[in-house]
Coordinates of C-alpha atoms in Angstrom, one line a residue:
M1 CA -29.8 -4.2 -12.2
D2 CA -28.0 -4.8 -15.5
K3 CA -24.4 -6.1 -15.0
H4 CA -21.7 -7.2 -17.4
I5 CA -18.6 -9.3 -16.6
V6 CA -15.7 -8.1 -18.7
K7 CA -12.2 -9.3 -19.0
V8 CA -9.4 -6.8 -18.5
L9 CA -7.3 -6.6 -21.6
K10 CA -4.4 -4.3 -20.6
T11 CA -3.3 -2.2 -17.5
E12 CA -0.6 0.5 -17.1
L13 CA 0.5 3.2 -14.9
V14 CA -0.1 6.6 -16.4
T15 CA 1.2 8.4 -13.3
H16 CA 2.8 7.3 -10.1
N17 CA -0.6 6.7 -8.5
V18 CA -3.0 6.5 -11.6
K19 CA -3.7 3.2 -13.4
R20 CA -5.4 2.8 -16.7
F21 CA -7.6 -0.4 -17.4
T22 CA -8.6 -1.3 -20.8
V23 CA -11.4 -3.8 -20.7
E24 CA -13.8 -5.7 -23.0
K25 CA -16.9 -3.7 -24.3
P26 CA -20.0 -5.8 -24.0
A27 CA -22.3 -6.0 -27.2
G28 CA -24.6 -3.1 -27.3
F29 CA -23.0 -1.3 -24.5
S30 CA -23.1 2.5 -24.9
F31 CA -22.7 5.7 -22.8
I32 CA -22.3 9.4 -23.2
S33 CA -18.9 11.1 -22.7
G34 CA -18.8 12.2 -19.1
Q35 CA -20.8 9.3 -17.8
A36 CA -19.8 6.5 -15.3
T37 CA -20.7 3.0 -14.2
D38 CA -20.3 1.2 -10.9
V39 CA -17.4 -1.2 -11.1
S40 CA -16.6 -4.3 -8.9
I41 CA -13.9 -7.0 -9.0
N42 CA -15.0 -10.4 -10.1
K43 CA -13.2 -12.2 -7.3
P44 CA -14.8 -14.0 -4.2
G45 CA -16.0 -11.6 -1.7
L46 CA -15.5 -8.5 -4.0
E47 CA -18.3 -9.0 -6.5
D48 CA -20.7 -6.8 -4.5
D49 CA -18.2 -4.1 -3.5
L50 CA -19.4 -1.4 -6.1
H51 CA -17.6 1.9 -6.7
P52 CA -18.2 4.5 -9.5
F53 CA -15.7 5.3 -12.1
T54 CA -15.9 7.5 -15.3
F55 CA -15.4 6.0 -18.7
T56 CA -12.2 7.7 -20.3
C57 CA -12.6 6.1 -23.7
L58 CA -15.1 7.1 -26.4
N59 CA -18.4 5.4 -26.9
G60 CA -17.3 4.6 -30.5
D61 CA -14.2 2.6 -29.3
D62 CA -14.3 -1.2 -29.5
H63 CA -13.1 -1.4 -25.8
L64 CA -13.9 0.4 -22.5
E65 CA -11.3 2.4 -20.5
F66 CA -11.1 3.6 -17.0
T67 CA -8.4 5.8 -15.7
I68 CA -8.3 5.4 -11.9
K69 CA -6.4 7.1 -9.1
I70 CA -5.1 4.6 -6.6
Y71 CA -5.3 5.5 -2.9
K72 CA -2.8 3.3 -0.8
G73 CA -2.6 2.7 2.9
H74 CA -6.3 2.0 3.7
N75 CA -6.8 -1.4 2.0
G76 CA -9.5 0.3 0.1
F77 CA -11.1 -0.6 -3.3
T78 CA -8.6 1.2 -5.4
E79 CA -5.6 -0.4 -3.6
K80 CA -7.3 -3.8 -4.5
L81 CA -7.3 -2.6 -8.2
L82 CA -3.4 -2.6 -8.0
D83 CA -3.5 -6.4 -8.1
V84 CA -6.0 -6.5 -11.1
E85 CA -4.1 -7.2 -14.3
A86 CA -4.8 -8.4 -17.8
G87 CA -6.8 -11.6 -17.7
D88 CA -8.8 -10.8 -14.6
E89 CA -12.3 -9.7 -14.7
L90 CA -14.4 -6.7 -13.6
I91 CA -18.2 -6.4 -13.3
L92 CA -19.9 -3.3 -14.8
H93 CA -23.3 -2.1 -13.8
E94 CA -25.7 0.6 -15.0
V95 CA -24.4 3.7 -16.8
F96 CA -25.2 7.0 -15.0
G97 CA -23.9 10.5 -14.7
A98 CA -25.0 14.2 -15.1
I99 CA -21.7 15.6 -16.5
N100 CA -22.3 15.8 -20.3
Y101 CA -21.1 18.4 -22.8
Y102 CA -23.7 21.1 -23.7
G103 CA -21.5 23.7 -25.4
P104 CA -18.1 25.6 -25.2
G105 CA -17.0 26.5 -21.8
L106 CA -14.7 26.4 -18.9
F107 CA -13.8 23.1 -17.5
I108 CA -12.4 23.0 -13.8
A109 CA -11.0 19.9 -12.5
G110 CA -9.4 19.0 -9.2
G111 CA -7.1 15.9 -9.4
A112 CA -8.9 12.7 -10.4
G113 CA -11.8 14.9 -11.2
I114 CA -10.3 15.2 -14.6
T115 CA -11.6 11.8 -15.6
P116 CA -15.1 12.7 -17.0
F117 CA -13.6 15.5 -19.0
I118 CA -10.9 13.2 -20.6
S119 CA -13.6 11.4 -22.7
I120 CA -15.5 14.6 -23.4
L121 CA -12.3 16.3 -24.6
R122 CA -11.4 13.3 -26.7
Q123 CA -14.8 13.3 -28.3
L124 CA -14.6 17.0 -29.0
K125 CA -11.3 16.5 -30.6
Q126 CA -12.6 13.8 -32.9
D127 CA -15.6 16.0 -33.9
G128 CA -13.4 19.0 -34.5
K129 CA -15.1 21.0 -31.6
L130 CA -12.4 21.8 -29.1
T131 CA -12.3 25.6 -30.0
D132 CA -13.5 27.9 -27.2
N133 CA -13.1 25.2 -24.4
M134 CA -10.6 26.0 -21.7
L135 CA -9.3 23.6 -18.9
L136 CA -8.2 24.8 -15.4
F137 CA -6.6 21.6 -13.9
A138 CA -5.6 21.7 -10.1
N139 CA -3.2 19.2 -8.7
H140 CA -0.7 19.2 -5.7
T141 CA 2.5 18.5 -7.8
E142 CA 3.5 18.4 -11.5
Q143 CA 3.8 14.6 -11.2
D144 CA 0.1 14.4 -10.2
V145 CA -1.2 15.7 -13.6
I146 CA -3.0 13.0 -15.4
L147 CA -2.4 12.7 -19.2
K148 CA -0.6 16.1 -19.3
D149 CA 0.9 15.5 -22.7
E150 CA -2.5 14.6 -24.3
L151 CA -4.1 17.4 -22.7
D152 CA -1.5 19.8 -23.9
E153 CA -1.7 18.3 -27.5
M154 CA -5.5 18.7 -27.5
L155 CA -5.8 22.1 -25.9
G156 CA -2.5 23.8 -26.3
Q157 CA -2.6 27.0 -24.4
N158 CA -6.1 26.4 -23.3
H159 CA -4.8 23.8 -20.8
I160 CA -3.8 25.6 -17.7
D161 CA -2.0 23.5 -14.9
I162 CA -2.5 25.0 -11.3
I163 CA 0.0 23.4 -9.0
S164 CA -0.3 24.0 -5.2
N165 CA 2.9 22.5 -4.2
P166 CA 5.5 22.8 -7.2
S167 CA 8.8 21.2 -7.1
S168 CA 10.5 24.0 -8.7
G169 CA 10.5 26.2 -5.7
Q170 CA 8.0 28.6 -7.3
Q171 CA 5.0 29.8 -5.3
G172 CA 2.1 27.5 -5.3
K173 CA -1.1 28.5 -6.8
H174 CA -4.8 27.6 -6.4
I175 CA -7.9 28.0 -8.4
D176 CA -9.7 31.1 -6.8
R177 CA -12.3 33.6 -7.8
D178 CA -9.9 36.0 -9.6
L179 CA -8.3 33.2 -11.6
I180 CA -11.6 32.0 -12.7
K181 CA -12.7 35.5 -13.7
Q182 CA -9.6 35.9 -16.0
F183 CA -10.9 32.9 -18.1
L184 CA -14.6 33.6 -18.3
T185 CA -15.2 35.2 -21.6
A186 CA -18.1 36.0 -23.8
K187 CA -17.7 32.5 -25.4
T188 CA -18.0 30.8 -22.1
E189 CA -21.4 29.3 -22.5
Y190 CA -21.1 26.6 -19.7
C191 CA -18.8 25.8 -16.9
Y192 CA -18.0 22.0 -16.0
I193 CA -16.7 21.2 -12.5
C194 CA -15.5 18.0 -11.2
G195 CA -13.4 16.9 -8.2
P196 CA -13.7 16.4 -4.5
D197 CA -17.0 17.6 -3.0
E198 CA -15.6 20.6 -1.2
F199 CA -13.7 21.7 -4.3
V200 CA -16.9 21.5 -6.4
A201 CA -18.9 23.5 -3.9
I202 CA -16.2 26.1 -3.8
M203 CA -15.8 26.5 -7.5
K204 CA -19.6 26.6 -8.0
G205 CA -19.7 29.3 -5.4
Y206 CA -17.1 31.4 -7.2
L207 CA -18.9 30.9 -10.5
L208 CA -22.3 32.1 -9.1
E209 CA -20.6 35.2 -7.6
L210 CA -19.2 35.9 -11.1
G211 CA -22.7 35.7 -12.6
M212 CA -22.7 32.3 -14.3
P213 CA -26.4 31.1 -14.4
E214 CA -26.7 28.0 -12.1
D215 CA -28.3 26.1 -14.9
H216 CA -25.1 26.5 -17.0
I217 CA -22.8 25.1 -14.2
I218 CA -22.5 21.3 -14.9
I219 CA -21.6 19.2 -12.0
E220 CA -22.3 15.5 -10.9
Q221 CA -25.6 15.4 -9.1

Protein backbone atom coordinates (compact mmCIF):
# COMPACT_ATOMS: atom_id res chain seq x y z
CA MET A 1 0.00 0.00 0.00
CA ASP A 2 1.39 3.38 -1.00
CA LYS A 3 1.70 5.87 1.81
CA HIS A 4 3.04 9.38 2.15
CA ILE A 5 4.08 11.22 5.29
CA VAL A 6 3.09 14.87 4.88
CA LYS A 7 3.62 17.89 7.11
CA VAL A 8 0.64 19.94 8.23
CA LEU A 9 1.14 23.49 6.94
CA LYS A 10 -1.89 25.18 8.47
CA THR A 11 -5.06 24.42 10.44
CA GLU A 12 -8.14 26.54 11.11
CA LEU A 13 -11.72 26.14 12.28
CA VAL A 14 -14.29 26.88 9.55
CA THR A 15 -17.32 26.27 11.81
CA HIS A 16 -17.69 25.52 15.52
CA ASN A 17 -16.90 21.82 14.87
CA VAL A 18 -15.23 21.64 11.45
CA LYS A 19 -11.47 21.97 11.06
CA ARG A 20 -9.55 22.55 7.84
CA PHE A 21 -6.10 21.01 7.37
CA THR A 22 -3.72 22.30 4.71
CA VAL A 23 -0.89 19.80 4.18
CA GLU A 24 2.06 19.18 1.88
CA LYS A 25 1.36 17.60 -1.50
CA PRO A 26 3.75 14.75 -2.34
CA ALA A 27 5.48 14.88 -5.71
CA GLY A 28 3.38 13.21 -8.38
CA PHE A 29 0.34 12.89 -6.12
CA SER A 30 -2.99 13.22 -7.96
CA PHE A 31 -6.71 12.66 -7.47
CA ILE A 32 -10.05 13.41 -9.12
CA SER A 33 -12.36 15.90 -7.41
CA GLY A 34 -14.72 13.92 -5.17
CA GLN A 35 -12.15 11.28 -4.25
CA ALA A 36 -10.71 10.52 -0.82
CA THR A 37 -7.79 8.86 0.92
CA ASP A 38 -7.26 7.07 4.21
CA VAL A 39 -5.54 9.33 6.73
CA SER A 40 -3.68 8.51 9.94
CA ILE A 41 -1.67 10.65 12.38
CA ASN A 42 2.09 10.20 12.39
CA LYS A 43 2.42 9.84 16.16
CA PRO A 44 3.29 6.74 18.23
CA GLY A 45 0.32 4.36 18.41
CA LEU A 46 -1.74 6.26 15.81
CA GLU A 47 0.11 5.45 12.58
CA ASP A 48 -2.12 2.48 11.71
CA ASP A 49 -5.45 4.05 12.76
CA LEU A 50 -6.73 4.85 9.26
CA HIS A 51 -9.87 6.86 8.48
CA PRO A 52 -11.19 8.08 5.10
CA PHE A 53 -11.42 11.78 4.29
CA THR A 54 -12.20 13.60 1.07
CA PHE A 55 -9.89 16.13 -0.57
CA THR A 56 -11.51 19.57 -0.60
CA CYS A 57 -8.76 21.23 -2.65
CA LEU A 58 -8.23 20.98 -6.40
CA ASN A 59 -5.86 18.50 -7.98
CA GLY A 60 -4.01 21.42 -9.55
CA ASP A 61 -3.27 23.07 -6.19
CA ASP A 62 0.27 22.94 -4.80
CA HIS A 63 -1.02 21.62 -1.47
CA LEU A 64 -3.66 19.20 -0.20
CA GLU A 65 -6.64 20.17 1.92
CA PHE A 66 -9.09 18.28 4.13
CA THR A 67 -12.17 19.81 5.76
CA ILE A 68 -13.11 17.53 8.63
CA LYS A 69 -16.02 17.51 11.08
CA ILE A 70 -14.84 16.95 14.66
CA TYR A 71 -16.94 14.64 16.82
CA LYS A 72 -16.24 15.23 20.51
CA GLY A 73 -16.92 13.12 23.55
CA HIS A 74 -15.87 9.65 22.40
CA ASN A 75 -12.08 10.08 22.20
CA GLY A 76 -12.44 9.09 18.57
CA PHE A 77 -10.12 9.80 15.66
CA THR A 78 -11.52 13.21 14.73
CA GLU A 79 -11.22 14.35 18.35
CA LYS A 80 -7.52 13.46 18.18
CA LEU A 81 -7.29 15.69 15.11
CA LEU A 82 -8.14 18.65 17.35
CA ASP A 83 -4.60 18.35 18.73
CA VAL A 84 -2.97 18.21 15.28
CA GLU A 85 -1.50 21.58 14.33
CA ALA A 86 0.97 23.08 11.85
CA GLY A 87 4.27 21.20 12.01
CA ASP A 88 2.71 17.86 12.88
CA GLU A 89 2.52 15.06 10.32
CA LEU A 90 -0.25 12.99 8.76
CA ILE A 91 0.09 9.77 6.79
CA LEU A 92 -1.85 9.54 3.50
CA HIS A 93 -2.61 6.26 1.76
CA GLU A 94 -4.15 5.22 -1.57
CA VAL A 95 -6.67 7.44 -3.36
CA PHE A 96 -10.16 6.02 -3.88
CA GLY A 97 -13.76 7.07 -4.34
CA ALA A 98 -16.73 6.72 -6.67
CA ILE A 99 -18.16 10.23 -6.37
CA ASN A 100 -16.92 11.91 -9.54
CA TYR A 101 -18.59 14.54 -11.71
CA TYR A 102 -20.30 13.22 -14.84
CA GLY A 103 -22.49 16.12 -15.88
CA PRO A 104 -24.89 18.84 -14.69
CA GLY A 105 -27.17 17.80 -11.90
CA LEU A 106 -28.58 17.99 -8.43
CA PHE A 107 -26.19 17.66 -5.49
CA ILE A 108 -27.79 16.47 -2.23
CA ALA A 109 -25.58 16.71 0.86
CA GLY A 110 -26.18 15.93 4.50
CA GLY A 111 -23.83 17.64 6.98
CA ALA A 112 -20.19 16.66 6.44
CA GLY A 113 -21.34 14.88 3.27
CA ILE A 114 -20.71 18.19 1.53
CA THR A 115 -16.95 17.55 1.49
CA PRO A 116 -16.60 15.65 -1.81
CA PHE A 117 -18.81 18.25 -3.44
CA ILE A 118 -16.57 21.13 -2.30
CA SER A 119 -13.72 20.03 -4.56
CA ILE A 120 -16.10 19.20 -7.41
CA LEU A 121 -17.82 22.59 -7.25
CA ARG A 122 -14.53 24.46 -6.94
CA GLN A 123 -13.25 22.65 -10.04
CA LEU A 124 -16.45 23.42 -11.94
CA LYS A 125 -16.08 27.08 -11.00
CA GLN A 126 -12.51 27.14 -12.27
CA ASP A 127 -13.63 25.47 -15.50
CA GLY A 128 -16.64 27.78 -15.94
CA LYS A 129 -19.09 24.86 -15.74
CA LEU A 130 -21.21 25.63 -12.67
CA THR A 131 -24.30 26.41 -14.76
CA ASP A 132 -27.23 23.99 -14.34
CA ASN A 133 -25.87 22.54 -11.08
CA MET A 134 -27.99 22.80 -7.91
CA LEU A 135 -27.11 22.02 -4.27
CA LEU A 136 -29.56 20.99 -1.55
CA PHE A 137 -27.62 21.05 1.73
CA ALA A 138 -29.23 19.61 4.88
CA ASN A 139 -27.99 20.63 8.34
CA HIS A 140 -29.34 20.79 11.89
CA THR A 141 -28.67 24.52 12.43
CA GLU A 142 -27.44 27.51 10.45
CA GLN A 143 -24.14 27.35 12.36
CA ASP A 144 -23.52 23.83 11.01
CA VAL A 145 -23.41 24.92 7.36
CA ILE A 146 -19.86 24.34 6.11
CA LEU A 147 -18.41 27.09 3.87
CA LYS A 148 -21.78 28.78 3.46
CA ASP A 149 -20.31 32.03 2.09
CA GLU A 150 -18.25 30.23 -0.53
CA LEU A 151 -21.17 28.03 -1.59
CA ASP A 152 -23.37 31.13 -1.89
CA GLU A 153 -20.70 32.88 -3.94
CA MET A 154 -20.26 29.92 -6.28
CA LEU A 155 -23.89 28.86 -6.73
CA GLY A 156 -26.00 31.87 -5.76
CA GLN A 157 -29.68 30.91 -5.73
CA ASN A 158 -28.71 27.36 -6.73
CA HIS A 159 -27.46 26.76 -3.16
CA ILE A 160 -30.42 25.88 -0.95
CA ASP A 161 -29.85 25.29 2.78
CA ILE A 162 -32.37 22.97 4.43
CA ILE A 163 -32.26 23.53 8.21
CA SER A 164 -34.03 21.07 10.50
CA ASN A 165 -33.64 23.08 13.73
CA PRO A 166 -33.43 26.78 12.80
CA SER A 167 -32.56 29.29 15.51
CA SER A 168 -34.96 31.87 14.12
CA GLY A 169 -38.06 30.13 15.43
CA GLN A 170 -39.16 29.21 11.94
CA GLN A 171 -40.40 25.72 11.23
CA GLY A 172 -37.64 23.21 10.55
CA LYS A 173 -37.35 21.62 7.13
CA HIS A 174 -36.04 18.33 5.77
CA ILE A 175 -35.18 17.14 2.28
CA ASP A 176 -38.11 15.00 1.21
CA ARG A 177 -39.52 13.61 -2.00
CA ASP A 178 -41.62 16.69 -2.77
CA LEU A 179 -38.68 19.06 -2.25
CA ILE A 180 -36.44 17.03 -4.53
CA LYS A 181 -39.17 16.96 -7.16
CA GLN A 182 -39.20 20.78 -7.20
CA PHE A 183 -35.56 20.88 -8.26
CA LEU A 184 -35.45 18.07 -10.80
CA THR A 185 -35.57 19.66 -14.22
CA ALA A 186 -35.00 18.63 -17.81
CA LYS A 187 -31.39 19.78 -17.35
CA THR A 188 -30.78 17.43 -14.39
CA GLU A 189 -28.64 14.75 -15.99
CA TYR A 190 -27.24 13.30 -12.76
CA CYS A 191 -27.91 13.33 -9.02
CA TYR A 192 -25.07 13.22 -6.52
CA ILE A 193 -25.69 12.19 -2.91
CA CYS A 194 -23.37 12.16 0.09
CA GLY A 195 -24.00 12.04 3.83
CA PRO A 196 -24.74 9.48 6.54
CA ASP A 197 -25.63 6.03 5.19
CA GLU A 198 -29.30 6.28 6.14
CA PHE A 199 -29.58 9.73 4.55
CA VAL A 200 -28.05 8.45 1.30
CA ALA A 201 -30.38 5.44 1.19
CA ILE A 202 -33.48 7.60 1.75
CA MET A 203 -32.46 10.20 -0.85
CA LYS A 204 -31.67 7.50 -3.40
CA GLY A 205 -35.08 5.96 -2.78
CA TYR A 206 -36.80 9.28 -3.43
CA LEU A 207 -34.87 9.76 -6.68
CA LEU A 208 -35.72 6.30 -7.94
CA GLU A 209 -39.41 6.93 -7.15
CA LEU A 210 -39.18 10.15 -9.15
CA GLY A 211 -37.83 8.31 -12.19
CA MET A 212 -34.11 9.09 -12.01
CA PRO A 213 -32.21 6.19 -13.61
CA GLU A 214 -30.13 4.35 -11.01
CA ASP A 215 -26.96 4.65 -13.08
CA HIS A 216 -27.37 8.45 -12.96
CA ILE A 217 -27.46 8.50 -9.16
CA ILE A 218 -23.88 8.93 -7.99
CA ILE A 219 -23.04 7.78 -4.46
CA GLU A 220 -19.99 6.41 -2.65
CA GLN A 221 -19.89 2.64 -3.10
